[in-house]
Amino acid sequence: MSHAGFIFAAYAMAVVVLAGVVGWIIADGRALRRRLADLEVRGVRRRSDRREEQAT
Amino acid sequence: MTKKAFNKIADGLTEAIAIARGEAKPAHLSVPSDNPPPLKRRGIVPTTPSMSLVDLANPTRFLGFSQRLLPFTWAVALGLLAVGLYMAFFTAPADYQQGDTVRIMFIHVPSAWLSMGCYGLMAIASLGTLVWRHPLADVTAKSAAPLGAAFTFLTLVTGSLWGKPMWGTWWVWDARLTSELVLLLMYLGLIALWQAMDDQGRAARVAAVLTLVGTINLPIIKFSVDWWNTLHQPASVLRLDGPTIDISMLIPLFVMAGAFTLMFAALLMMSMRNEILRRRVRTMELTAAGLGA
């Protein structure tokens, strides 16, 4: 294969960039869910959740 | 028109306007309560539950919908990617001029299409923010910007890795390359703008205006190769007289484009889910601060 170094470098960059984006989104989601769970443990509720609790 | 029919249409319009203003929810989204809202008392709540755009505009509904759709989207995207990579390396022939470097096109071209498509999506979302104040519009625009930046960066890097062996240079300030670089700078600017403002509602409106102004760059990128004398070759797929690429290379290109597009869709849904959670966390933290919790 001619110019194999350029071709594999391009595909490697695609893997690095896309894997980086996926990893960042997953890590961000996990951190947010942890913060959300922590707030719920402390008894903090969203206004809509409080309305639902009052209704039931 | 009978009086009964007229009243029915008027009631429907009243309800639609109330839902659009956020003053009421469709009946199947309403929380059961002993004190029904005024609209319900007036007997204008639809009796048949149905899935509509209004339902998807509800962030909670979107979270449920996207959770069901994500595994399917990822499965199809990865399946297409596997097929596309096999075709790119094992069935597509080397080009008679470019040789094997044509295989870089199978990731460069889909990335370039997505870099522009993502900006187009952000422009539509910006209209949603400014005109309709759609609840998910600014969530979409904010979530799409880093993805657009990633695909634009990938376009520039893979193009550069193709340019060195074919043109003899990593970079040249021709109109196509420069306008694509401007697109990357615009994405980075919008990301910085979102991060710089605490008031997300205000940031959404400012970013929406800036995004709409920036759409002028999209036709410049697309037609730069026709309007100016550029080193970058003219369009070879999206042409009025049809593609000039042989079918043996066109099919792998479309398979890879499908895979990239579905990956983008999946990443956008994941990112939007995160943004909805981020706003919930922020609201709850403000509530906690107010309560001294």
GROMACS .gro file of N, CA and C in nm, chain B residues 64-209:
model
  438
  120GLY      N    1  -3.665   0.997   2.790
  120GLY     CA    2  -3.718   0.861   2.774
  120GLY      C    3  -3.705   0.813   2.631
  121PHE      N    4  -3.742   0.900   2.539
  121PHE     CA    5  -3.739   0.867   2.396
  121PHE      C    6  -3.596   0.836   2.351
  122SER      N    7  -3.500   0.922   2.390
  122SER     CA    8  -3.361   0.904   2.346
  122SER      C    9  -3.298   0.780   2.410
  123GLN      N   10  -3.339   0.749   2.533
  123GLN     CA   11  -3.285   0.630   2.600
  123GLN      C   12  -3.323   0.503   2.523
  124ARG      N   13  -3.445   0.502   2.469
  124ARG     CA   14  -3.489   0.385   2.392
  124ARG      C   15  -3.419   0.381   2.257
  125LEU      N   16  -3.394   0.499   2.197
  125LEU     CA   17  -3.341   0.505   2.061
  125LEU      C   18  -3.189   0.485   2.055
  126LEU      N   19  -3.118   0.521   2.163
  126LEU     CA   20  -2.971   0.519   2.159
  126LEU      C   21  -2.908   0.383   2.128
  127PRO      N   22  -2.948   0.273   2.194
  127PRO     CA   23  -2.884   0.145   2.164
  127PRO      C   24  -2.901   0.106   2.017
  128PHE      N   25  -3.021   0.131   1.963
  128PHE     CA   26  -3.048   0.098   1.824
  128PHE      C   27  -2.959   0.182   1.731
  129THR      N   28  -2.947   0.312   1.760
  129THR     CA   29  -2.867   0.402   1.676
  129THR      C   30  -2.720   0.359   1.678
  130TRP      N   31  -2.667   0.330   1.798
  130TRP     CA   32  -2.527   0.286   1.809
  130TRP      C   33  -2.506   0.154   1.735
  131ALA      N   34  -2.600   0.060   1.748
  131ALA     CA   35  -2.584  -0.071   1.684
  131ALA      C   36  -2.576  -0.056   1.533
  132VAL      N   37  -2.667   0.022   1.476
  132VAL     CA   38  -2.667   0.040   1.330
  132VAL      C   39  -2.541   0.117   1.287
  133ALA      N   40  -2.503   0.219   1.364
  133ALA     CA   41  -2.384   0.299   1.330
  133ALA      C   42  -2.258   0.213   1.329
  134LEU      N   43  -2.240   0.131   1.433
  134LEU     CA   44  -2.119   0.048   1.440
  134LEU      C   45  -2.121  -0.062   1.335
  135GLY      N   46  -2.240  -0.115   1.305
  135GLY     CA   47  -2.252  -0.214   1.198
  135GLY      C   48  -2.212  -0.153   1.064
  136LEU      N   49  -2.266  -0.035   1.035
  136LEU     CA   50  -2.231   0.033   0.910
  136LEU      C   51  -2.082   0.067   0.905
  137LEU      N   52  -2.027   0.107   1.020
  137LEU     CA   53  -1.885   0.142   1.027
  137LEU      C   54  -1.798   0.021   0.993
  138ALA      N   55  -1.835  -0.096   1.047
  138ALA     CA   56  -1.759  -0.219   1.020
  138ALA      C   57  -1.762  -0.251   0.871
  139VAL      N   58  -1.883  -0.243   0.813
  139VAL     CA   59  -1.896  -0.271   0.669
  139VAL      C   60  -1.818  -0.167   0.588
  140GLY      N   61  -1.831  -0.041   0.627
  140GLY     CA   62  -1.764   0.068   0.554
  140GLY      C   63  -1.612   0.055   0.558
  141LEU      N   64  -1.559   0.020   0.676
  141LEU     CA   65  -1.414   0.005   0.688
  141LEU      C   66  -1.364  -0.113   0.604
  142TYR      N   67  -1.441  -0.222   0.605
  142TYR     CA   68  -1.403  -0.338   0.522
  142TYR      C   69  -1.399  -0.296   0.374
  143MET      N   70  -1.503  -0.227   0.331
  143MET     CA   71  -1.509  -0.185   0.190
  143MET      C   72  -1.397  -0.086   0.159
  144ALA      N   73  -1.369   0.005   0.253
  144ALA     CA   74  -1.268   0.108   0.229
  144ALA      C   75  -1.129   0.047   0.208
  145PHE      N   76  -1.100  -0.061   0.281
  145PHE     CA   77  -0.965  -0.119   0.275
  145PHE      C   78  -0.955  -0.242   0.185
  146PHE      N   79  -1.066  -0.314   0.163
  146PHE     CA   80  -1.055  -0.441   0.092
  146PHE      C   81  -1.131  -0.449  -0.041
  147THR      N   82  -1.234  -0.367  -0.060
  147THR     CA   83  -1.306  -0.380  -0.188
  147THR      C   84  -1.285  -0.256  -0.278
  148ALA      N   85  -1.268  -0.139  -0.217
  148ALA     CA   86  -1.248  -0.018  -0.299
  148ALA      C   87  -1.108  -0.022  -0.363
  149PRO      N   88  -1.102   0.005  -0.494
  149PRO     CA   89  -0.970   0.001  -0.559
  149PRO      C   90  -0.890   0.128  -0.531
  150ALA      N   91  -0.759   0.120  -0.554
  150ALA     CA   92  -0.676   0.241  -0.546
  150ALA      C   93  -0.710   0.331  -0.664
  151ASP      N   94  -0.701   0.461  -0.644
  151ASP     CA   95  -0.734   0.555  -0.752
  151ASP      C   96  -0.619   0.559  -0.855
  152TYR      N   97  -0.654   0.582  -0.981
  152TYR     CA   98  -0.549   0.578  -1.086
  152TYR      C   99  -0.452   0.695  -1.072
  153GLN      N  100  -0.493   0.803  -1.004
  153GLN     CA  101  -0.402   0.917  -0.982
  153GLN      C  102  -0.354   0.925  -0.837
  154GLN      N  103  -0.448   0.910  -0.743
  154GLN     CA  104  -0.414   0.929  -0.601
  154GLN      C  105  -0.353   0.805  -0.537
  155GLY      N  106  -0.369   0.691  -0.604
  155GLY     CA  107  -0.322   0.566  -0.544
  155GLY      C  108  -0.405   0.531  -0.421
  156ASP      N  109  -0.341   0.475  -0.318
  156ASP     CA  110  -0.413   0.431  -0.198
  156ASP      C  111  -0.457   0.547  -0.109
  157THR      N  112  -0.400   0.665  -0.130
  157THR     CA  113  -0.439   0.777  -0.043
  157THR      C  114  -0.587   0.812  -0.059
  158VAL      N  115  -0.650   0.760  -0.166
  158VAL     CA  116  -0.794   0.785  -0.183
  158VAL      C  117  -0.871   0.728  -0.064
  159ARG      N  118  -0.813   0.631   0.007
  159ARG     CA  119  -0.882   0.570   0.122
  159ARG      C  120  -0.902   0.671   0.236
  160ILE      N  121  -0.820   0.776   0.238
  160ILE     CA  122  -0.840   0.882   0.339
  160ILE      C  123  -0.973   0.954   0.313
  161MET      N  124  -1.015   0.957   0.186
  161MET     CA  125  -1.140   1.026   0.151
  161MET      C  126  -1.261   0.966   0.224
  162PHE      N  127  -1.252   0.835   0.255
  162PHE     CA  128  -1.368   0.770   0.318
  162PHE      C  129  -1.393   0.820   0.461
  163ILE      N  130  -1.296   0.885   0.521
  163ILE     CA  131  -1.324   0.950   0.650
  163ILE      C  132  -1.324   1.103   0.637
  164HIS      N  133  -1.246   1.154   0.540
  164HIS     CA  134  -1.237   1.300   0.525
  164HIS      C  135  -1.371   1.358   0.474
  165VAL      N  136  -1.428   1.296   0.372
  165VAL     CA  137  -1.550   1.353   0.311
  165VAL      C  138  -1.670   1.345   0.407
  166PRO      N  139  -1.698   1.229   0.472
  166PRO     CA  140  -1.809   1.230   0.570
  166PRO      C  141  -1.788   1.331   0.682
  167SER      N  142  -1.663   1.347   0.729
  167SER     CA  143  -1.637   1.446   0.834
  167SER      C  144  -1.668   1.587   0.784
  168ALA      N  145  -1.629   1.615   0.659
  168ALA     CA  146  -1.654   1.748   0.603
  168ALA      C  147  -1.804   1.773   0.589
  169TRP      N  148  -1.878   1.674   0.541
  169TRP     CA  149  -2.024   1.689   0.529
  169TRP      C  150  -2.085   1.716   0.667
  170LEU      N  151  -2.040   1.640   0.767
  170LEU     CA  152  -2.097   1.657   0.902
  170LEU      C  153  -2.057   1.791   0.963
  171SER      N  154  -1.935   1.840   0.931
  171SER     CA  155  -1.893   1.969   0.986
  171SER      C  156  -1.989   2.079   0.941
  172MET      N  157  -2.036   2.069   0.816
  172MET     CA  158  -2.130   2.169   0.766
  172MET      C  159  -2.274   2.136   0.808
  173GLY      N  160  -2.308   2.008   0.804
  173GLY     CA  161  -2.444   1.967   0.843
  173GLY      C  162  -2.474   2.003   0.987
  174CYS      N  163  -2.374   1.986   1.073
  174CYS     CA  164  -2.392   2.018   1.215
  174CYS      C  165  -2.420   2.167   1.231
  175TYR      N  166  -2.347   2.249   1.155
  175TYR     CA  167  -2.370   2.393   1.167
  175TYR      C  168  -2.511   2.428   1.117
  176GLY      N  169  -2.553   2.360   1.008
  176GLY     CA  170  -2.689   2.381   0.957
  176GLY      C  171  -2.793   2.347   1.062
  177LEU      N  172  -2.770   2.236   1.133
  177LEU     CA  173  -2.862   2.196   1.240
  177LEU      C  174  -2.865   2.300   1.351
  178MET      N  175  -2.745   2.354   1.384
  178MET     CA  176  -2.740   2.457   1.488
  178MET      C  177  -2.814   2.584   1.444
  179ALA      N  178  -2.808   2.614   1.313
  179ALA     CA  179  -2.880   2.732   1.262
  179ALA      C  180  -3.031   2.713   1.277
  180ILE      N  181  -3.079   2.592   1.245
  180ILE     CA  182  -3.223   2.563   1.260
  180ILE      C  183  -3.262   2.571   1.409
  181ALA      N  184  -3.176   2.514   1.494
  181ALA     CA  185  -3.202   2.519   1.639
  181ALA      C  186  -3.204   2.664   1.687
  182SER      N  187  -3.116   2.748   1.629
  182SER     CA  188  -3.112   2.889   1.669
  182SER      C  189  -3.243   2.959   1.633
  183LEU      N  190  -3.298   2.924   1.516
  183LEU     CA  191  -3.430   2.978   1.481
  183LEU      C  192  -3.533   2.933   1.584
  184GLY      N  193  -3.521   2.806   1.625
  184GLY     CA  194  -3.611   2.752   1.727
  184GLY      C  195  -3.601   2.829   1.858
  185THR      N  196  -3.479   2.872   1.891
  185THR     CA  197  -3.459   2.950   2.015
  185THR      C  198  -3.520   3.089   2.002
  186LEU      N  199  -3.490   3.156   1.890
  186LEU     CA  200  -3.530   3.296   1.876
  186LEU      C  201  -3.678   3.313   1.839
  187VAL      N  202  -3.729   3.224   1.752
  187VAL     CA  203  -3.865   3.243   1.701
  187VAL      C  204  -3.968   3.169   1.786
  188TRP      N  205  -3.943   3.038   1.808
  188TRP     CA  206  -4.046   2.957   1.874
  188TRP      C  207  -4.016   2.933   2.023
  189ARG      N  208  -3.896   2.969   2.067
  189ARG     CA  209  -3.854   2.943   2.205
  189ARG      C  210  -3.876   2.797   2.244
  190HIS      N  211  -3.840   2.710   2.151
  190HIS     CA  212  -3.854   2.566   2.171
  190HIS      C  213  -3.768   2.522   2.290
  191PRO      N  214  -3.823   2.447   2.384
  191PRO     CA  215  -3.747   2.412   2.505
  191PRO      C  216  -3.617   2.336   2.477
  192LEU      N  217  -3.613   2.259   2.368
  192LEU     CA  218  -3.491   2.182   2.341
  192LEU      C  219  -3.400   2.248   2.238
  193ALA      N  220  -3.441   2.364   2.184
  193ALA     CA  221  -3.364   2.425   2.075
  193ALA      C  222  -3.224   2.465   2.120
  194ASP      N  223  -3.214   2.539   2.231
  194ASP     CA  224  -3.081   2.582   2.273
  194ASP      C  225  -3.001   2.467   2.334
  195VAL      N  226  -3.072   2.366   2.387
  195VAL     CA  227  -3.002   2.245   2.432
  195VAL      C  228  -2.935   2.178   2.311
  196THR      N  229  -3.008   2.171   2.200
  196THR     CA  230  -2.953   2.112   2.077
  196THR      C  231  -2.833   2.191   2.028
  197ALA      N  232  -2.849   2.323   2.019
  197ALA     CA  233  -2.740   2.407   1.965
  197ALA      C  234  -2.615   2.396   2.051
  198LYS      N  235  -2.635   2.403   2.183
  198LYS     CA  236  -2.519   2.398   2.273
  198LYS      C  237  -2.450   2.261   2.267
  199SER      N  238  -2.531   2.155   2.259
  199SER     CA  239  -2.474   2.020   2.258
  199SER      C  240  -2.405   1.988   2.127
  200ALA      N  241  -2.454   2.047   2.017
  200ALA     CA  242  -2.399   2.015   1.884
  200ALA      C  243  -2.264   2.083   1.859
  201ALA      N  244  -2.240   2.198   1.922
  201ALA     CA  245  -2.119   2.277   1.890
  201ALA      C  246  -1.987   2.199   1.911
  202PRO      N  247  -1.967   2.130   2.025
  202PRO     CA  248  -1.841   2.055   2.039
  202PRO      C  249  -1.829   1.941   1.937
  203LEU      N  250  -1.943   1.880   1.901
  203LEU     CA  251  -1.939   1.772   1.802
  203LEU      C  252  -1.901   1.829   1.665
  204GLY      N  253  -1.959   1.943   1.631
  204GLY     CA  254  -1.924   2.009   1.505
  204GLY      C  255  -1.776   2.045   1.501
  205ALA      N  256  -1.726   2.094   1.615
  205ALA     CA  257  -1.583   2.129   1.621
  205ALA      C  258  -1.497   2.005   1.601
  206ALA      N  259  -1.537   1.892   1.661
  206ALA     CA  260  -1.459   1.768   1.648
  206ALA      C  261  -1.454   1.721   1.503
  207PHE      N  262  -1.569   1.724   1.436
  207PHE     CA  263  -1.572   1.677   1.296
  207PHE      C  264  -1.499   1.776   1.203
  208THR      N  265  -1.505   1.905   1.234
  208THR     CA  266  -1.432   2.003   1.152
  208THR      C  267  -1.282   1.984   1.171
  209PHE      N  268  -1.240   1.962   1.295
  209PHE     CA  269  -1.098   1.936   1.323
  209PHE      C  270  -1.052   1.811   1.247
  210LEU      N  271  -1.136   1.707   1.250
  210LEU     CA  272  -1.103   1.583   1.180
  210LEU      C  273  -1.093   1.606   1.029
  211THR      N  274  -1.180   1.689   0.976
  211THR     CA  275  -1.176   1.723   0.833
  211THR      C  276  -1.042   1.788   0.798
  212LEU      N  277  -1.002   1.884   0.881
  212LEU     CA  278  -0.877   1.958   0.853
  212LEU      C  279  -0.755   1.866   0.867
  213VAL      N  280  -0.754   1.782   0.969
  213VAL     CA  281  -0.638   1.695   0.993
  213VAL      C  282  -0.626   1.589   0.883
  214THR      N  283  -0.738   1.522   0.852
  214THR     CA  284  -0.732   1.417   0.749
  214THR      C  285  -0.703   1.478   0.612
  215GLY      N  286  -0.755   1.599   0.588
  215GLY     CA  287  -0.726   1.668   0.462
  215GLY      C  288  -0.579   1.701   0.451
  216SER      N  289  -0.521   1.741   0.564
  216SER     CA  290  -0.379   1.775   0.566
  216SER      C  291  -0.294   1.650   0.541
  217LEU      N  292  -0.336   1.537   0.602
  217LEU     CA  293  -0.263   1.411   0.583
  217LEU      C  294  -0.277   1.358   0.440
  218TRP      N  295  -0.381   1.397   0.371
  218TRP     CA  296  -0.396   1.363   0.230
  218TRP      C  297  -0.317   1.463   0.145
  219GLY      N  298  -0.317   1.589   0.186
  219GLY     CA  299  -0.253   1.694   0.107
  219GLY      C  300  -0.102   1.680   0.096
  220LYS      N  301  -0.039   1.635   0.204
  220LYS     CA  302   0.108   1.627   0.203
  220LYS      C  303   0.160   1.535   0.091
  221PRO      N  304   0.110   1.409   0.081
  221PRO     CA  305   0.161   1.325  -0.028
  221PRO      C  306   0.108   1.365  -0.166
  222MET      N  307  -0.012   1.426  -0.173
  222MET     CA  308  -0.072   1.455  -0.305
  222MET      C  309  -0.036   1.594  -0.355
  223TRP      N  310  -0.036   1.693  -0.269
  223TRP     CA  311  -0.007   1.831  -0.311
  223TRP      C  312   0.137   1.870  -0.278
  224GLY      N  313   0.199   1.793  -0.189
  224GLY     CA  314   0.334   1.826  -0.147
  224GLY      C  315   0.338   1.928  -0.034
  225THR      N  316   0.225   1.956   0.028
  225THR     CA  317   0.221   2.051   0.140
  225THR      C  318   0.112   2.011   0.238
  226TRP      N  319   0.137   2.039   0.368
  226TRP     CA  320   0.036   2.010   0.470
  226TRP      C  321  -0.080   2.108   0.463
  227TRP      N  322  -0.051   2.232   0.423
  227TRP     CA  323  -0.153   2.338   0.431
  227TRP      C  324  -0.131   2.440   0.322
  228VAL      N  325  -0.238   2.494   0.270
  228VAL     CA  326  -0.228   2.606   0.176
  228VAL      C  327  -0.349   2.696   0.203
  229TRP      N  328  -0.326   2.827   0.193
  229TRP     CA  329  -0.435   2.920   0.228
  229TRP      C  330  -0.529   2.937   0.108
  230ASP      N  331  -0.586   2.828   0.062
  230ASP     CA  332  -0.685   2.842  -0.047
  230ASP      C  333  -0.825   2.857   0.014
  231ALA      N  334  -0.921   2.894  -0.069
  231ALA     CA  335  -1.053   2.935  -0.016
  231ALA      C  336  -1.123   2.822   0.060
  232ARG      N  337  -1.116   2.698   0.010
  232ARG     CA  338  -1.187   2.588   0.076
  232ARG      C  339  -1.127   2.560   0.213
  233LEU      N  340  -0.995   2.550   0.218
  233LEU     CA  341  -0.929   2.517   0.345
  233LEU      C  342  -0.947   2.631   0.447
  234THR      N  343  -0.933   2.754   0.398
  234THR     CA  344  -0.944   2.869   0.488
  234THR      C  345  -1.087   2.882   0.543
  235SER      N  346  -1.188   2.864   0.456
  235SER     CA  347  -1.327   2.876   0.504
  235SER      C  348  -1.361   2.763   0.601
  236GLU      N  349  -1.302   2.645   0.582
  236GLU     CA  350  -1.325   2.534   0.677
  236GLU      C  351  -1.257   2.566   0.811
  237LEU      N  352  -1.140   2.629   0.804
  237LEU     CA  353  -1.072   2.671   0.929
  237LEU      C  354  -1.155   2.777   1.002
  238VAL      N  355  -1.215   2.868   0.924
  238VAL     CA  356  -1.303   2.970   0.984
  238VAL      C  357  -1.420   2.902   1.055
  239LEU      N  358  -1.473   2.795   0.993
  239LEU     CA  359  -1.583   2.720   1.055
  239LEU      C  360  -1.540   2.664   1.191
  240LEU      N  361  -1.418   2.609   1.198
  240LEU     CA  362  -1.367   2.557   1.326
  240LEU      C  363  -1.358   2.669   1.429
  241LEU      N  364  -1.308   2.785   1.386
  241LEU     CA  365  -1.296   2.899   1.479
  241LEU      C  366  -1.434   2.944   1.527
  242MET      N  367  -1.532   2.938   1.437
  242MET     CA  368  -1.668   2.977   1.476
  242MET      C  369  -1.725   2.881   1.580
  243TYR      N  370  -1.701   2.750   1.559
  243TYR     CA  371  -1.746   2.652   1.659
  243TYR      C  372  -1.681   2.681   1.794
  244LEU      N  373  -1.549   2.705   1.793
  244LEU     CA  374  -1.477   2.730   1.919
  244LEU      C  375  -1.529   2.857   1.986
  245GLY      N  376  -1.557   2.959   1.904
  245GLY     CA  377  -1.610   3.084   1.958
  245GLY      C  378  -1.745   3.064   2.025
  246LEU      N  379  -1.832   2.984   1.960
  246LEU     CA  380  -1.964   2.958   2.018
  246LEU      C  381  -1.953   2.878   2.148
  247ILE      N  382  -1.860   2.781   2.151
  247ILE     CA  383  -1.840   2.703   2.275
  247ILE      C  384  -1.794   2.797   2.387
  248ALA      N  385  -1.700   2.886   2.353
  248ALA     CA  386  -1.648   2.981   2.453
  248ALA      C  387  -1.760   3.073   2.502
  249LEU      N  388  -1.847   3.115   2.410
  249LEU     CA  389  -1.958   3.204   2.446
  249LEU      C  390  -2.052   3.136   2.546
  250TRP      N  391  -2.085   3.009   2.519
  250TRP     CA  392  -2.173   2.935   2.610
  250TRP      C  393  -2.110   2.924   2.748
  251GLN      N  394  -1.976   2.903   2.750
  251GLN     CA  395  -1.908   2.884   2.879
  251GLN      C  396  -1.891   3.016   2.954
  252ALA      N  397  -1.890   3.126   2.880
  252ALA     CA  398  -1.858   3.256   2.942
  252ALA      C  399  -1.977   3.316   3.015
  253MET      N  400  -2.099   3.272   2.982
  253MET     CA  401  -2.218   3.336   3.040
  253MET      C  402  -2.288   3.243   3.138
  254ASP      N  403  -2.315   3.294   3.258
  254ASP     CA  404  -2.384   3.214   3.359
  254ASP      C  405  -2.532   3.198   3.327
  255ASP      N  406  -2.591   3.307   3.277
  255ASP     CA  407  -2.734   3.303   3.242
  255ASP      C  408  -2.749   3.229   3.109
  256GLN      N  409  -2.793   3.102   3.118
  256GLN     CA  410  -2.801   3.018   2.998
  256GLN      C  411  -2.908   3.066   2.898
  257GLY      N  412  -3.012   3.130   2.949
  257GLY     CA  413  -3.115   3.182   2.861
  257GLY      C  414  -3.060   3.295   2.774
  258ARG      N  415  -2.982   3.383   2.838
  258ARG     CA  416  -2.921   3.494   2.765
  258ARG      C  417  -2.814   3.442   2.668
  259ALA      N  418  -2.733   3.347   2.717
  259ALA     CA  419  -2.630   3.287   2.632
  259ALA      C  420  -2.693   3.223   2.509
  260ALA      N  421  -2.809   3.159   2.528
  260ALA     CA  422  -2.877   3.093   2.417
  260ALA      C  423  -2.915   3.193   2.308
  261ARG      N  424  -2.968   3.309   2.351
  261ARG     CA  425  -3.011   3.409   2.252
  261ARG      C  426  -2.892   3.471   2.179
  262VAL      N  427  -2.787   3.504   2.253
  262VAL     CA  428  -2.668   3.564   2.191
  262VAL      C  429  -2.603   3.463   2.095
  263ALA      N  430  -2.590   3.337   2.141
  263ALA     CA  431  -2.529   3.234   2.056
  263ALA      C  432  -2.614   3.208   1.932
  264ALA      N  433  -2.747   3.216   1.948
  264ALA     CA  434  -2.837   3.192   1.834
  264ALA      C  435  -2.816   3.299   1.727
  265VAL      N  436  -2.805   3.425   1.769
  265VAL     CA  437  -2.783   3.534   1.672
  265VAL      C  438  -2.649   3.514   1.601
   0.00000   0.00000   0.00000
